[in-house]
Short mmCIF file of C-alpha atoms in Angstrom, two decimals:
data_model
loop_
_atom_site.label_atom_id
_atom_site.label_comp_id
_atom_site.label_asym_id
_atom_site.label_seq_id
_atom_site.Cartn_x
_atom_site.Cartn_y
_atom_site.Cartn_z
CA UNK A 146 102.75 99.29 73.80
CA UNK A 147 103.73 97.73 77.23
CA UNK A 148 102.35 100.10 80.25
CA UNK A 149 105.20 101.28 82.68
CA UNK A 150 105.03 99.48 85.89
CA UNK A 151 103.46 101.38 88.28
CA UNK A 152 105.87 102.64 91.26
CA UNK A 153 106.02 101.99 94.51
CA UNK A 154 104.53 105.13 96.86
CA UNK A 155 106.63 105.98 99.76
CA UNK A 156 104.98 108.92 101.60
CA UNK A 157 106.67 110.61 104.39
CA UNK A 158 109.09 113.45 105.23
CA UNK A 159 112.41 114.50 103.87
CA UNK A 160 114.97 115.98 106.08
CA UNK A 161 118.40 117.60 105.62
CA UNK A 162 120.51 115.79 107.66
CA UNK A 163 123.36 117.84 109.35
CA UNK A 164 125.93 115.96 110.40
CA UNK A 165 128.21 117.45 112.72
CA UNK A 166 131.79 115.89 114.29
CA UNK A 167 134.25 117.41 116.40
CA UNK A 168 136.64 119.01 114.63
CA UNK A 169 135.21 118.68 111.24
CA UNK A 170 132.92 120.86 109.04
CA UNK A 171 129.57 120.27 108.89
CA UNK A 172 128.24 118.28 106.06
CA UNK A 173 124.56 118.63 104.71
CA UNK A 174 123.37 114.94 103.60
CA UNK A 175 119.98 114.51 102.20
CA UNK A 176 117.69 112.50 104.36
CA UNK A 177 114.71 111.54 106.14
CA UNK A 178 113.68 107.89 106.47
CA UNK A 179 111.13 107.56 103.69
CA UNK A 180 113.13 109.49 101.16
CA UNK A 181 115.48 106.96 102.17
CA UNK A 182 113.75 104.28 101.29
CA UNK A 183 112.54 105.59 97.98
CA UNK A 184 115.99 106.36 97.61
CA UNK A 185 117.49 102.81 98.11
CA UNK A 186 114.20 101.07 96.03
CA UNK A 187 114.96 103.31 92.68
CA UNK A 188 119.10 102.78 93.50
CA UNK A 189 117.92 99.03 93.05
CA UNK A 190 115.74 99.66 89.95
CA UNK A 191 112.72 99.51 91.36
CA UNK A 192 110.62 102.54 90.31
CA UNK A 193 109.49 104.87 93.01
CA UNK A 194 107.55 107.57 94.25
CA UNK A 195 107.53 109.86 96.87
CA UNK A 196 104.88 111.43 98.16
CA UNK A 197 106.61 115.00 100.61
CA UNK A 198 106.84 118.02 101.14
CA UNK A 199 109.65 120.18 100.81
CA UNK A 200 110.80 124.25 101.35
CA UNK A 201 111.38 126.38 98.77
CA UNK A 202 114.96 126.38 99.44
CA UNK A 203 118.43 125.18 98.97
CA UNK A 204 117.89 121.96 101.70
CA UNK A 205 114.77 121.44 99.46
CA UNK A 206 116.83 121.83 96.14
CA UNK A 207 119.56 119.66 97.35
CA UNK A 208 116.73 116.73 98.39
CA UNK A 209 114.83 116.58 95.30
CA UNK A 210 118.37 116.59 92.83
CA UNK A 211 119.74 113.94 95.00
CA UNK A 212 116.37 111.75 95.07
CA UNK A 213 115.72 112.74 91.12
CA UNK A 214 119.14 111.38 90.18
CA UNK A 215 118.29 108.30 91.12
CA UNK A 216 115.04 108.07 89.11
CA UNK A 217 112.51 108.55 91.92
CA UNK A 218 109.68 110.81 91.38
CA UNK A 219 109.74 113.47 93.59
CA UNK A 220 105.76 115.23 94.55
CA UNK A 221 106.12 117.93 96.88
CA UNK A 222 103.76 119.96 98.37
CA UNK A 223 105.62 123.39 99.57
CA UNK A 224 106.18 123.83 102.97
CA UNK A 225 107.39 126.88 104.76
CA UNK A 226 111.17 125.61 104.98
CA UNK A 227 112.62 121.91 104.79
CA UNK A 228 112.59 120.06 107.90
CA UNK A 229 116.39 119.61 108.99
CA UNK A 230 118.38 117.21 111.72
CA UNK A 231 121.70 117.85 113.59
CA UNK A 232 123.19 114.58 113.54
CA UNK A 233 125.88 113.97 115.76
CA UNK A 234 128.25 110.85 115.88
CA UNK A 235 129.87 109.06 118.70
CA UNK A 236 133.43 107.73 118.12
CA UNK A 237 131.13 104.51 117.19
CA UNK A 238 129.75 106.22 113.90
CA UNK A 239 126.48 105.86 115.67
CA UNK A 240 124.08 108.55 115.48
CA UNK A 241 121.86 111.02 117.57
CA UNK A 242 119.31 113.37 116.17
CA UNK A 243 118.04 117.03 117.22
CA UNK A 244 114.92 117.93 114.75
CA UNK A 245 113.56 121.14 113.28
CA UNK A 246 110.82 119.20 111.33
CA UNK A 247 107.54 119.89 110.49
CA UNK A 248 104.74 117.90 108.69
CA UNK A 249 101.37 118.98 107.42
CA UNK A 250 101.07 117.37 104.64
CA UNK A 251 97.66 118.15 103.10
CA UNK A 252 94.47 115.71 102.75
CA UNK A 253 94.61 116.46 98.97
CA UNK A 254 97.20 118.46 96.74
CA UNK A 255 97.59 119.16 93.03
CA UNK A 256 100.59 117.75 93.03
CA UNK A 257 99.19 114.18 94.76
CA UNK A 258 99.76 111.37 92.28
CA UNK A 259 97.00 109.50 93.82
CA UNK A 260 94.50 111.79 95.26
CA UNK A 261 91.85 110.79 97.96
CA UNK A 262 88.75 111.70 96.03
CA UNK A 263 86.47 109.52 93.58
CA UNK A 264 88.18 111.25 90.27
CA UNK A 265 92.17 109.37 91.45
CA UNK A 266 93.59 107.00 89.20
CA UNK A 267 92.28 103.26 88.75
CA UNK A 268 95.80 101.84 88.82
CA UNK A 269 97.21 101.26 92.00
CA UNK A 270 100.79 101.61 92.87
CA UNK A 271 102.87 98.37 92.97
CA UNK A 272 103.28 98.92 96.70
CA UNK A 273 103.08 101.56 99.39
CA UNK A 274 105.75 102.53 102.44
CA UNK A 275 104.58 105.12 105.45
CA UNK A 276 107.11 105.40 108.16
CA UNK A 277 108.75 107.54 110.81
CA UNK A 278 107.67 110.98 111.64
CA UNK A 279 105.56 111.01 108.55
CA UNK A 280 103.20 108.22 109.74
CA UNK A 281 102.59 109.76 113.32
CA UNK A 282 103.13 113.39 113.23
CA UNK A 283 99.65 115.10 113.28
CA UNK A 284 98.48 117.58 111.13
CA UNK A 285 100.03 115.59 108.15
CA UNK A 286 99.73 111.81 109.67
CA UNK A 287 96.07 112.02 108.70
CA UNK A 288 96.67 112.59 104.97
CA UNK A 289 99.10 109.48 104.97
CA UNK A 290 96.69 107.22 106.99
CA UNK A 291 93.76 108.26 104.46
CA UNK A 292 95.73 107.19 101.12
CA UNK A 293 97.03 103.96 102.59
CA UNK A 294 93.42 103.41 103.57
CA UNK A 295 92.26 104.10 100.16
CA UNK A 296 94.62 101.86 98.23
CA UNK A 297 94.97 99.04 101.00
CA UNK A 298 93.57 95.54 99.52
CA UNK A 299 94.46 96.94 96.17
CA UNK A 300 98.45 97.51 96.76
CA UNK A 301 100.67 95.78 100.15
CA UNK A 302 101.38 97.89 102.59
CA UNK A 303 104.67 98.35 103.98
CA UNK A 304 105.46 100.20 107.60
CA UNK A 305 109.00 101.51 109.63
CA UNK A 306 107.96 103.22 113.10
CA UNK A 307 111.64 104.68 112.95
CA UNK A 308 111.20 106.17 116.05
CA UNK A 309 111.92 109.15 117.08
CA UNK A 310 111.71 110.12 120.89
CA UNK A 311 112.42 113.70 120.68
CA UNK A 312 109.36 113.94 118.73
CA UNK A 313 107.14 110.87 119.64
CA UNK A 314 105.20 112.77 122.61
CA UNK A 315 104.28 110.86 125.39
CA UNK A 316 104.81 106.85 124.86
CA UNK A 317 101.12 105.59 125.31
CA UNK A 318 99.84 107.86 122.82
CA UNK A 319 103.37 107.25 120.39
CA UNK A 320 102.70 103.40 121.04
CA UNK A 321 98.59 103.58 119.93
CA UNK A 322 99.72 105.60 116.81
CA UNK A 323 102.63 103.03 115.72
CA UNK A 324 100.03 99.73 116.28
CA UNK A 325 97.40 101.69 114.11
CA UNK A 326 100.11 101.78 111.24
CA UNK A 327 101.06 97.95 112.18
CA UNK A 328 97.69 96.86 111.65
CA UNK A 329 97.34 98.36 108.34
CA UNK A 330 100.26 96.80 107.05
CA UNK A 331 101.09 93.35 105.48
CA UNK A 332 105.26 93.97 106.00
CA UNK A 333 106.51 95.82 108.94
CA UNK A 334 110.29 96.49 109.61
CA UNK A 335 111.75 97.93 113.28
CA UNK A 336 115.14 98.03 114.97
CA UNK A 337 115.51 96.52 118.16
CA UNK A 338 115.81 100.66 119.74
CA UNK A 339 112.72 101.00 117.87
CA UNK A 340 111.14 98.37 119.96
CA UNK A 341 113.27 99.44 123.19
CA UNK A 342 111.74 102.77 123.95
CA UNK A 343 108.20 101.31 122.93
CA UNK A 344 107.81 98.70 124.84
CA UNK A 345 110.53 99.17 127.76
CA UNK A 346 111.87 95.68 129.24
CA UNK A 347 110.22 93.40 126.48
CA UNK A 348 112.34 91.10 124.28
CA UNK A 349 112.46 91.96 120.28
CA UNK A 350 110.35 88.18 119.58
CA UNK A 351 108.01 89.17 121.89
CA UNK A 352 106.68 92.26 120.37
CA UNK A 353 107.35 90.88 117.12
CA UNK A 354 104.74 88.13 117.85
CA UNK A 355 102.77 90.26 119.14
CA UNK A 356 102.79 93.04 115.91
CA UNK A 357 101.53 89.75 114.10
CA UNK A 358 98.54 89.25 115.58
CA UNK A 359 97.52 92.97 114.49
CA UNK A 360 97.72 91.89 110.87
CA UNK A 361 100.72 91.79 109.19
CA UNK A 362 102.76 88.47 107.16
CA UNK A 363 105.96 89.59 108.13
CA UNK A 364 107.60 91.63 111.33
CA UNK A 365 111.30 91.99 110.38
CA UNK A 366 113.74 93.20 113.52
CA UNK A 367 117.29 95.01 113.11
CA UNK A 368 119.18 94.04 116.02
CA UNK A 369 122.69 96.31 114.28
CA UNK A 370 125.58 94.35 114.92
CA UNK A 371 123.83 90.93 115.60
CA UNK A 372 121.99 91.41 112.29
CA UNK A 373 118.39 90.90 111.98
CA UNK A 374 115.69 88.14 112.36
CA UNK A 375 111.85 88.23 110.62
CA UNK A 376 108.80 86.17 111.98
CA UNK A 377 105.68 85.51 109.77
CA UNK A 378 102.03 84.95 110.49
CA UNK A 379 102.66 81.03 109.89
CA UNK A 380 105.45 80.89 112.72
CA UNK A 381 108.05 80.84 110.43
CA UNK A 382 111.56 82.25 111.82
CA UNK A 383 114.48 83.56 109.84
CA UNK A 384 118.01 84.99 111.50
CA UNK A 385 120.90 86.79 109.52
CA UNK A 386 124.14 87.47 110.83
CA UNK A 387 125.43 90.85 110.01
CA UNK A 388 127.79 91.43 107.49
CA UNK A 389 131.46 91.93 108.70
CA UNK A 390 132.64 95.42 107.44
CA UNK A 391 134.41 98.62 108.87
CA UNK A 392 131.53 101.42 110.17
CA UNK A 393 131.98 104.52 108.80
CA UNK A 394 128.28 105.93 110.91
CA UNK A 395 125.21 104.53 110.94
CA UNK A 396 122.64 107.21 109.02
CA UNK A 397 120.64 105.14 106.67
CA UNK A 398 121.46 101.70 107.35
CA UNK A 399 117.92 101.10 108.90
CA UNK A 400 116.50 102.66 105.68
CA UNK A 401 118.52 100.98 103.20
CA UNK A 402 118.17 97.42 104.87
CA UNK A 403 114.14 98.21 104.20
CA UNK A 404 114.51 99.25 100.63
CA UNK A 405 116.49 96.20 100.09
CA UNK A 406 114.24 93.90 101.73
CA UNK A 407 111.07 95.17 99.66
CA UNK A 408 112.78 94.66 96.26
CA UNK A 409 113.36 91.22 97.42
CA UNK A 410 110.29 90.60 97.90
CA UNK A 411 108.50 92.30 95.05
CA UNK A 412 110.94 90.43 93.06
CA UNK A 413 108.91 87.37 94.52
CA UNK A 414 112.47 86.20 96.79
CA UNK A 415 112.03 83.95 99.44
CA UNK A 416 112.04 85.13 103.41
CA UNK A 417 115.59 84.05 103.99
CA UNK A 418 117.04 85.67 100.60
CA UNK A 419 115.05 88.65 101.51
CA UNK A 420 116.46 89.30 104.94
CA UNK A 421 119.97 88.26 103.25
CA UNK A 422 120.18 90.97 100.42
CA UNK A 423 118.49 93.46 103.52
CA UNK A 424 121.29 93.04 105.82
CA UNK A 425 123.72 93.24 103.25
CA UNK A 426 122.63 96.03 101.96
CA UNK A 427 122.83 97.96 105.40
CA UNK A 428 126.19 97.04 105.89
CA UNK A 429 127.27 98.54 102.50
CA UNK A 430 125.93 101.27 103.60
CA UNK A 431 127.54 101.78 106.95
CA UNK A 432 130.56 101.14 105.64
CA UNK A 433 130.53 104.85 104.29
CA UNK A 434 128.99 108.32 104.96
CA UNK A 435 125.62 109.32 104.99
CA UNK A 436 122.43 107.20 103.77
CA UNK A 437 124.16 106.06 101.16
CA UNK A 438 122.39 102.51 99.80
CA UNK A 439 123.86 100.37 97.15
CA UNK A 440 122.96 100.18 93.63
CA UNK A 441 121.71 96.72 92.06
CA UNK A 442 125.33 96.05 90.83
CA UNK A 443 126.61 96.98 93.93
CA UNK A 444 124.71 94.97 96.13
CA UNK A 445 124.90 91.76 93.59
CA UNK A 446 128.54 92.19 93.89
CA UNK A 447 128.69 92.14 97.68
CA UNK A 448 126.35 89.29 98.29
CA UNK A 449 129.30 87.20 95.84
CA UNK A 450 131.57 88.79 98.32
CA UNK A 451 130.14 87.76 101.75
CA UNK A 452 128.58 85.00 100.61
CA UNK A 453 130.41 83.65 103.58
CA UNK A 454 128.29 85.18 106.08
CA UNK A 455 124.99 84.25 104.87
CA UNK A 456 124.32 82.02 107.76
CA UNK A 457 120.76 82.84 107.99
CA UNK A 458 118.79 80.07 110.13
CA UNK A 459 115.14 78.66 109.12
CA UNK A 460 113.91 77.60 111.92
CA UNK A 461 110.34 77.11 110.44
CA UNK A 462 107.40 76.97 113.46
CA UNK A 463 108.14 78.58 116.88
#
């Protein structure tokens, strides 16, 4: 009997997004970056895991039917509510953020998958994501930092700062924080705001290079409507051009551009196919409400479709 293949662990927060328009009801979206991503991987048919926590309450409810109907397996630790975001869009479909999030995810927890003490599991996990609040937000950043520790050499790390101003604290201390997770990664993905409120006044392929020399094979960059670019440790380059579509908002599209380019590559895809299939999947999801990412079928289907605009560049050593 063939063993299931081991899933990749995401660990990080959930949040209900809120998002609020003028003149519109509210509308209650499940979110939070890494759900996202564990979201988008199992939407692929990759199998998934996510490490959380969640409230005992209808947010919480909502979160783990959504993530569980796309086959990702959801273990939550209980927290006192589910963290939530007002999200409000600009006539743009772009997106701003006020948090009610907390994150104390504990250093072990019955319902851990793959505790930190000697008695855990001897398979690792195909993979592991950390990202946003979840990698950086103290008391529960420790927790995350101690499993990916644990399983690194054994599974590749993967790493989105996300960033979040509102609740990075002051930028020195935000900035040492995000370069610890950098260094313990072999993939790292940011947006070009990301980078922007980091590391004020410095170009995207600066900081990129610079994110290399911590550690990791790959630094990819979002750069939204110019699409995205990715720099390995060899000095290999690759640029995509985003795909052409209508914007309904923004929420996801980081998310589901990171899910799409770690299926690529655990499906063994070459850089510039990777960042292809990533920035294809983003638009597909900006093209309509909420973090929505494509399925497999859907994404095939739209890489046929814009096969047009897959005008991504090789530009091999810098």
């Amino acid at each position: 009997m063939t063993s299931p293949e081991p899933p990749v662990l995401v660990i990080g927060e959930c949040v209900a997004d809120i998002v609020r328009t003028d003149g519109a009801p509210d509308r209650v979206h499940p979110g939070g970056s890494p759900a996202n991503v564990a979201y988008g991987l199992a939407r692929l048919g990759r199998p998934a895991m996510l490490l959380t926590e969640l409230g005992p309450d209808a947010n919480g409810r909502l979160i783990r039917a959504h993530l569980e109907s796309a086959g990702v397996v959801v273990r939550a630790a209980e927290a006192a509510r589910t963290p939530s975001a007002v999200v409000r869009l600009d006539g743009l479909g772009r997106a701003e953020y006020t948090f009610d999030i907390g994150w104390t995810l504990p250093p072990t927890d019955p319902t851990d998958p793959y505790p930190t003490d000697p008695t855990e599991p001897a398979v690792a996990p195909a993979a592991i994501h950390l990202g946003s609040i979840g990698a950086v937000a103290e008391p529960g950043a420790a927790a995350v930092l101690a499993r990916v520790e644990r399983w690194r050499g054994r599974a590749p790390v993967s790493y989105d700062p996300n960033v979040r101003p509102a609740l990075m604290g002051e930028r020195a201390e935000a900035v040492r924080r995000v370069e610890r997770c950098v260094a313990l990664s072999d993939v790292v993905k940011a947006s070009d705001e990301d980078l922007a409120w980091l590391y004020p006044d410095e170009r995207p392929e600066a900081v990129a290079e610079r994110w290399l020399a911590l550690g990791p094979a790959v630094v990819a960059v979002t750069l939204g409507a110019e699409g995205a670019f990715a720099l390995t440790a060899e000095g290999g380059y690759v640029r995509a051009a985003a795909v052409p579509v209508p914007v309904a908002d923004t929420v996801g599209a980081g998310d589901s551009f990171t899910a799409a380019f770690l299926d690529a590559r655990a499906a063994g895809t070459g850089l510039p196919g990777c960042l292809t299939r990533a920035v294809t999947a983003a638009a597909l999801t900006v093209s309509r409400p909420g973090a929505n990412p494509p399925s497999a079928a859907e994404l095939a289907a739209a890489l046929a479709r814009y096969d047009d605009y897959d005008d991504h560049d090789d530009a091999g050593a810098r």
